[in-house]
PDB file of C-alpha atoms in Angstrom:
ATOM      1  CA  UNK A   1       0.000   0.000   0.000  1.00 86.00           C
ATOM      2  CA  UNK A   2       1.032   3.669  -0.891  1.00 87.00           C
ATOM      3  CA  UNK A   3       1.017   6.207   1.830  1.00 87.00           C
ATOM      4  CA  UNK A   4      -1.718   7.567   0.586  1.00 89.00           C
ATOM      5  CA  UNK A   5      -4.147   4.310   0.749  1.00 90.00           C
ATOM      6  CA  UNK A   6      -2.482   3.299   4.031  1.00 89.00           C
ATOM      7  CA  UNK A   7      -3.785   6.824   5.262  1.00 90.00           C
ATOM      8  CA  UNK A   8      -7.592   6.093   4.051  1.00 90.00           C
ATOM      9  CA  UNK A   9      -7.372   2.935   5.564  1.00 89.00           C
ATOM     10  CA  UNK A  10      -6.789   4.248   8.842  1.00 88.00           C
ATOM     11  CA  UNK A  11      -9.148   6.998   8.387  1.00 89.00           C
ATOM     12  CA  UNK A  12      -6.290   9.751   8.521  1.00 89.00           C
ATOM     13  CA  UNK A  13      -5.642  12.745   6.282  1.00 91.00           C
ATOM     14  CA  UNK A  14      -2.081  12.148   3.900  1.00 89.00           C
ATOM     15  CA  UNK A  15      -0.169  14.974   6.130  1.00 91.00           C
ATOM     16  CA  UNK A  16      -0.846  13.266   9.452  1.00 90.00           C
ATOM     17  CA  UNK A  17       1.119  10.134   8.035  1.00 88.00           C
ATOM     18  CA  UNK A  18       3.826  12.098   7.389  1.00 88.00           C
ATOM     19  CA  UNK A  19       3.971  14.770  10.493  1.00 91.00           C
ATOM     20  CA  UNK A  20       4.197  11.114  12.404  1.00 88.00           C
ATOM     21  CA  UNK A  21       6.677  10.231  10.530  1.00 85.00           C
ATOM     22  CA  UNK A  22       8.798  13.506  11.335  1.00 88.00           C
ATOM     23  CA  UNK A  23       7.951  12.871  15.129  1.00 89.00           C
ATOM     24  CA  UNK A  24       8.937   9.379  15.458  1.00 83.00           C
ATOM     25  CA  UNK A  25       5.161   8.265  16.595  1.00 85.00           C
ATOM     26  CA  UNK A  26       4.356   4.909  15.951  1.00 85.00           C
ATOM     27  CA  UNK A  27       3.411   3.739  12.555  1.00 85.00           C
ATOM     28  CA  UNK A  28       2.792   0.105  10.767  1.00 86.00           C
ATOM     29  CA  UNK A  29       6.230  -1.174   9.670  1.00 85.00           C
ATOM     30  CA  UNK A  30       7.529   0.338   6.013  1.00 85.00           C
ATOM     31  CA  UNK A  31       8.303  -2.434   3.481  1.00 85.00           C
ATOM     32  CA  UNK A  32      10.672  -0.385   0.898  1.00 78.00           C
ATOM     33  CA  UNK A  33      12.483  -1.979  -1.623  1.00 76.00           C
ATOM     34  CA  UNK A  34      12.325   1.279  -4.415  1.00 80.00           C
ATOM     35  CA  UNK A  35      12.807   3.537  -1.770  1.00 79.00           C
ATOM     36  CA  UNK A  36       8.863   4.733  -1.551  1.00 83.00           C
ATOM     37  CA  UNK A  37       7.379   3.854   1.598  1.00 85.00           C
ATOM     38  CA  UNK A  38       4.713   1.105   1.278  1.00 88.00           C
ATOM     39  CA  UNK A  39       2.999  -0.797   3.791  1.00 89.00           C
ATOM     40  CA  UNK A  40       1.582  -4.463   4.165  1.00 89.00           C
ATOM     41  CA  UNK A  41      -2.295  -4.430   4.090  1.00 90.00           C
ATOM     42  CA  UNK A  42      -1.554  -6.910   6.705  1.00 91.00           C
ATOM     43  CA  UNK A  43       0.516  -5.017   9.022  1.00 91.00           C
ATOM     44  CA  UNK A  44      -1.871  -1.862   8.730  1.00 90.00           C
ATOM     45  CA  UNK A  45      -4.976  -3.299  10.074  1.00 91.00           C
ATOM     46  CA  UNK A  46      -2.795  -5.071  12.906  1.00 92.00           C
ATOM     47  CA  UNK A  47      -1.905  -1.408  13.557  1.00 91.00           C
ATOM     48  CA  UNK A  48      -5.419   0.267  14.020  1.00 92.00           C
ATOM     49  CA  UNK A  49      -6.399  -2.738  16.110  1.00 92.00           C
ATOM     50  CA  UNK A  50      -3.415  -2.149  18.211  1.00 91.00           C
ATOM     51  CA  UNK A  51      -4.667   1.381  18.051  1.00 90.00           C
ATOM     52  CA  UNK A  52      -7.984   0.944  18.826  1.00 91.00           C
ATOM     53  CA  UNK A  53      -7.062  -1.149  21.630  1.00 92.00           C
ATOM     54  CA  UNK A  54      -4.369   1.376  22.934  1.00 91.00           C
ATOM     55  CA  UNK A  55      -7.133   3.816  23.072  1.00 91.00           C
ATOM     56  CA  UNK A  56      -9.886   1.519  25.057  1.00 92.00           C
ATOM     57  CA  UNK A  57      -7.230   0.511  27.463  1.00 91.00           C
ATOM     58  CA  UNK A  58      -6.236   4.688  28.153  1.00 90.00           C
ATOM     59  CA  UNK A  59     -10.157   5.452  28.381  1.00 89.00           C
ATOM     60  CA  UNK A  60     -11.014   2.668  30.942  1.00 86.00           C
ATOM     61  CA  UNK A  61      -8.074   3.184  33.037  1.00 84.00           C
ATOM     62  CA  UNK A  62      -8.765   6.972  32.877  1.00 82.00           C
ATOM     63  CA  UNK A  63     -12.571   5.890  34.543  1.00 78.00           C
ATOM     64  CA  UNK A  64     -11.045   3.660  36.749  1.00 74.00           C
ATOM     65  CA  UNK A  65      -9.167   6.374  38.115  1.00 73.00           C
ATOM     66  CA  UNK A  66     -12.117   8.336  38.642  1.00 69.00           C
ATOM     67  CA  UNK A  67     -13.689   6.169  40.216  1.00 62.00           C
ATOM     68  CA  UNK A  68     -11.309   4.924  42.460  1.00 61.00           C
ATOM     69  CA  UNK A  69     -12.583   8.265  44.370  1.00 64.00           C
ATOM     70  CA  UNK A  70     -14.406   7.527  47.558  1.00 69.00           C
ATOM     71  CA  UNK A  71     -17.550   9.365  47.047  1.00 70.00           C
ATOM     72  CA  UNK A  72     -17.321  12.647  49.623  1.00 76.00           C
ATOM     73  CA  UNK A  73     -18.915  11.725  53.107  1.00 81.00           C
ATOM     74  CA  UNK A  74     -22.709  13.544  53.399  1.00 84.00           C
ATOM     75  CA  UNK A  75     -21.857  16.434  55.693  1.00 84.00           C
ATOM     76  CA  UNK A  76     -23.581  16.657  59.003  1.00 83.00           C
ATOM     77  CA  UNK A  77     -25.842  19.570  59.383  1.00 83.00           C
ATOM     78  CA  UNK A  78     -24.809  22.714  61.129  1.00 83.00           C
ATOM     79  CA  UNK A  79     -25.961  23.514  64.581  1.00 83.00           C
ATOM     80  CA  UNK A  80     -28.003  26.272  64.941  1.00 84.00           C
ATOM     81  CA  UNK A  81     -26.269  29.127  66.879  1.00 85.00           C
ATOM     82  CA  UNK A  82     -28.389  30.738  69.874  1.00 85.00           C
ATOM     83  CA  UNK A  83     -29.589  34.027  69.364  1.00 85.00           C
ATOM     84  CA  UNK A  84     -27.185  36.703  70.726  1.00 86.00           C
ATOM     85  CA  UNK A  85     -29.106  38.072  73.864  1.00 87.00           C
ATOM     86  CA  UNK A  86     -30.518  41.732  73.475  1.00 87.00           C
ATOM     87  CA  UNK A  87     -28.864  44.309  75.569  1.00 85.00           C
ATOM     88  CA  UNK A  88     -30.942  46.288  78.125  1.00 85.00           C
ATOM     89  CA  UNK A  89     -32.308  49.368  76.634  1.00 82.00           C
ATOM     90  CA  UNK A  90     -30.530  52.414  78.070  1.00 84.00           C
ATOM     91  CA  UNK A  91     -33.024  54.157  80.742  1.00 84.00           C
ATOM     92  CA  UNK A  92     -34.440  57.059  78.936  1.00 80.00           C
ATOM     93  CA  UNK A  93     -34.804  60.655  80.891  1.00 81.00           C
ATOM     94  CA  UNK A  94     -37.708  62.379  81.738  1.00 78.00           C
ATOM     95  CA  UNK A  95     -37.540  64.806  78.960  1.00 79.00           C
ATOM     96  CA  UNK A  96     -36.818  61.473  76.166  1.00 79.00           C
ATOM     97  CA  UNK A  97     -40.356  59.901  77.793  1.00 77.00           C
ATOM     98  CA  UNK A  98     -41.935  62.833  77.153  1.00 73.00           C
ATOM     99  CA  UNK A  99     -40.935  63.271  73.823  1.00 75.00           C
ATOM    100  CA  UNK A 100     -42.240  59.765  73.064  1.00 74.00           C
ATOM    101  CA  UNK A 101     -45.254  59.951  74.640  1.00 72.00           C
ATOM    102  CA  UNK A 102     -45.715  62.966  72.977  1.00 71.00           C
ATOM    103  CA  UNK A 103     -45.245  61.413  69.444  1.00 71.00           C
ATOM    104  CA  UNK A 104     -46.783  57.905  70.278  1.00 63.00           C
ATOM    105  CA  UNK A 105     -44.212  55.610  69.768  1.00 49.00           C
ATOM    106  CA  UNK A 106     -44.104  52.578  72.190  1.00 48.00           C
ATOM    107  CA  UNK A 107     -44.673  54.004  75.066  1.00 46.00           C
ATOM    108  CA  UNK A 108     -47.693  52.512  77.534  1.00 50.00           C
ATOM    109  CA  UNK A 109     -50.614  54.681  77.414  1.00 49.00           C
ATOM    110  CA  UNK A 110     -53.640  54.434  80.032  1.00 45.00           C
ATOM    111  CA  UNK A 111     -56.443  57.285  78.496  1.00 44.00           C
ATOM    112  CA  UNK A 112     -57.552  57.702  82.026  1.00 43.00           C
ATOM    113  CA  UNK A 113     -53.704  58.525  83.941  1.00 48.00           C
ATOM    114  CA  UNK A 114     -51.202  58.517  80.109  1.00 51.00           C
ATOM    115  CA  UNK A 115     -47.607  57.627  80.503  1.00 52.00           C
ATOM    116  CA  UNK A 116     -46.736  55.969  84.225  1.00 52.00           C
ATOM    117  CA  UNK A 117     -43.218  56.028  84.386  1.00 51.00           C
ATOM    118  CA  UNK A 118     -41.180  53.112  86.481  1.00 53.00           C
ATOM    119  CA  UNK A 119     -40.484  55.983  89.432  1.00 59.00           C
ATOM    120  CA  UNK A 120     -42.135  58.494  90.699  1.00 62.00           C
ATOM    121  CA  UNK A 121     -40.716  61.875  89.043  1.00 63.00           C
ATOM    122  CA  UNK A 122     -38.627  64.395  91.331  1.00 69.00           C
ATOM    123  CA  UNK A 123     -39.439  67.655  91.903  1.00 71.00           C
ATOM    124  CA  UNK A 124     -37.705  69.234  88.780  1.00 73.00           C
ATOM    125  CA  UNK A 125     -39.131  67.094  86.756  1.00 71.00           C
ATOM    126  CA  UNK A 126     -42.869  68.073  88.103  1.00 71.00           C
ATOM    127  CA  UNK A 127     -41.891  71.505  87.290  1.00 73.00           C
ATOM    128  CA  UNK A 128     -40.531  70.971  84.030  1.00 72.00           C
ATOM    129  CA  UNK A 129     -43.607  68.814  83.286  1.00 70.00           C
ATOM    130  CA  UNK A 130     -45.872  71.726  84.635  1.00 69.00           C
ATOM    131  CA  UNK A 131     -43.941  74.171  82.790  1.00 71.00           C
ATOM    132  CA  UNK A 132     -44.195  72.349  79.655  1.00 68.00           C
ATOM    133  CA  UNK A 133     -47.627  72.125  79.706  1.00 66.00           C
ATOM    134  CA  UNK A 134     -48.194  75.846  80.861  1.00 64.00           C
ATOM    135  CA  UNK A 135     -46.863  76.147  77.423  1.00 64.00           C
ATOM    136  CA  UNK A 136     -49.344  74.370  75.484  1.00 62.00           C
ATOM    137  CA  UNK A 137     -52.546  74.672  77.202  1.00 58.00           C
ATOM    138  CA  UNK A 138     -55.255  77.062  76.672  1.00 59.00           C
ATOM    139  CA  UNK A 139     -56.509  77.643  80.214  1.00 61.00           C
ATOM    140  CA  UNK A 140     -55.155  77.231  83.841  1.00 60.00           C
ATOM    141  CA  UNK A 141     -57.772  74.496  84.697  1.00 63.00           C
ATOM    142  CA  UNK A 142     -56.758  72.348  81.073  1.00 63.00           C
ATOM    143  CA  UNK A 143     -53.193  72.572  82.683  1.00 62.00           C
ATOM    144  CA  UNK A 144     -53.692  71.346  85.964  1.00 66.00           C
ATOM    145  CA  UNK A 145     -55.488  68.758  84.787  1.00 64.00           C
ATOM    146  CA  UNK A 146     -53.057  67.512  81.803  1.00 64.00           C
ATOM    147  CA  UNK A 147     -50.351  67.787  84.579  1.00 66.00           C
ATOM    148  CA  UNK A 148     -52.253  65.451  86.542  1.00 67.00           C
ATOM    149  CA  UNK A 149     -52.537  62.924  84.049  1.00 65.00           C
ATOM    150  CA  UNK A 150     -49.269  62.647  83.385  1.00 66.00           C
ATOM    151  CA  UNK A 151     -47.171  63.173  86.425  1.00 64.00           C
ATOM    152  CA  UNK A 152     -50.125  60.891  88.675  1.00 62.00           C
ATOM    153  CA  UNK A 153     -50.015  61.375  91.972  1.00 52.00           C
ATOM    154  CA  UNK A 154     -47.212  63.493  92.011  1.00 48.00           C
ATOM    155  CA  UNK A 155     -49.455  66.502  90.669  1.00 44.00           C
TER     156      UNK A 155
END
């Protein structure tokens, strides 16, 4: 066989007979007596079955090396971490309560008494609680009787 039909044979293209040639791969043995490479029809099909069997043995020791791999060990759930405790809120002064009370946020309102706070207000706080609502009320009896509301029994 020429080059040429030893390349169609095993299903090559002319110039990759000859670039293994230049790089010493392995090819079916050349018979040349004239000096032209040929090749034994013989020899060339031992070749691609030595080939084809090359390539088998590469892909199934390729798989067997993946899975040689131990398959990864299910992890083990995470445990859940407590909830960081809340810090005390900071004690608020007088003024801060009355600000809130004022604009309704949170704080505990009774409609008969309003805001109670946790200890019984001193006696600058009465007067800046009487003072404040001096301020804002229309008449001297409406005062007295907002101041009482708010401050309790300390009015």
């Amino acid at each position: 066989m020429t080059t040429e039909e030893m390349a169609v044979v095993m299903g090559w293209a002319r110039a990759t007979v000859y670039s293994r040639t230049r790089a010493g791969r392995a090819l079916p043995p050349r018979v040349s007596a004239t000096g032209t490479p040929r090749y034994r029809r013989v020899d060339v099909e031992a070749f691609k079955v030595a080939l084809a069997e090359e390539a088998a043995a590469a892909k199934a020791a390729q798989l067997a090396k993946t899975r040689k791999r131990p398959a990864p060990a299910p992890r083990a759930p995470r445990a859940a971490r407590p909830p960081r405790p809340t810090p005390p809120p900071k004690p608020l002064t007088f003024e801060q309560k009355l600000a809130k009370q004022r604009a309704g946020r949170g704080l505990d309102m009774d409609l008969r008494i309003g805001y109670m706070p946790a200890a019984p207000p001193g006696a600058g706080e009465v007067a800046a609680v009487r003072g404040l609502i001096a301020r804002r009320a229309t008449g001297p009896g409406e005062a007295s009787l907002l101041a009482a509301m708010i401050l309790g029994d300390a009015a």
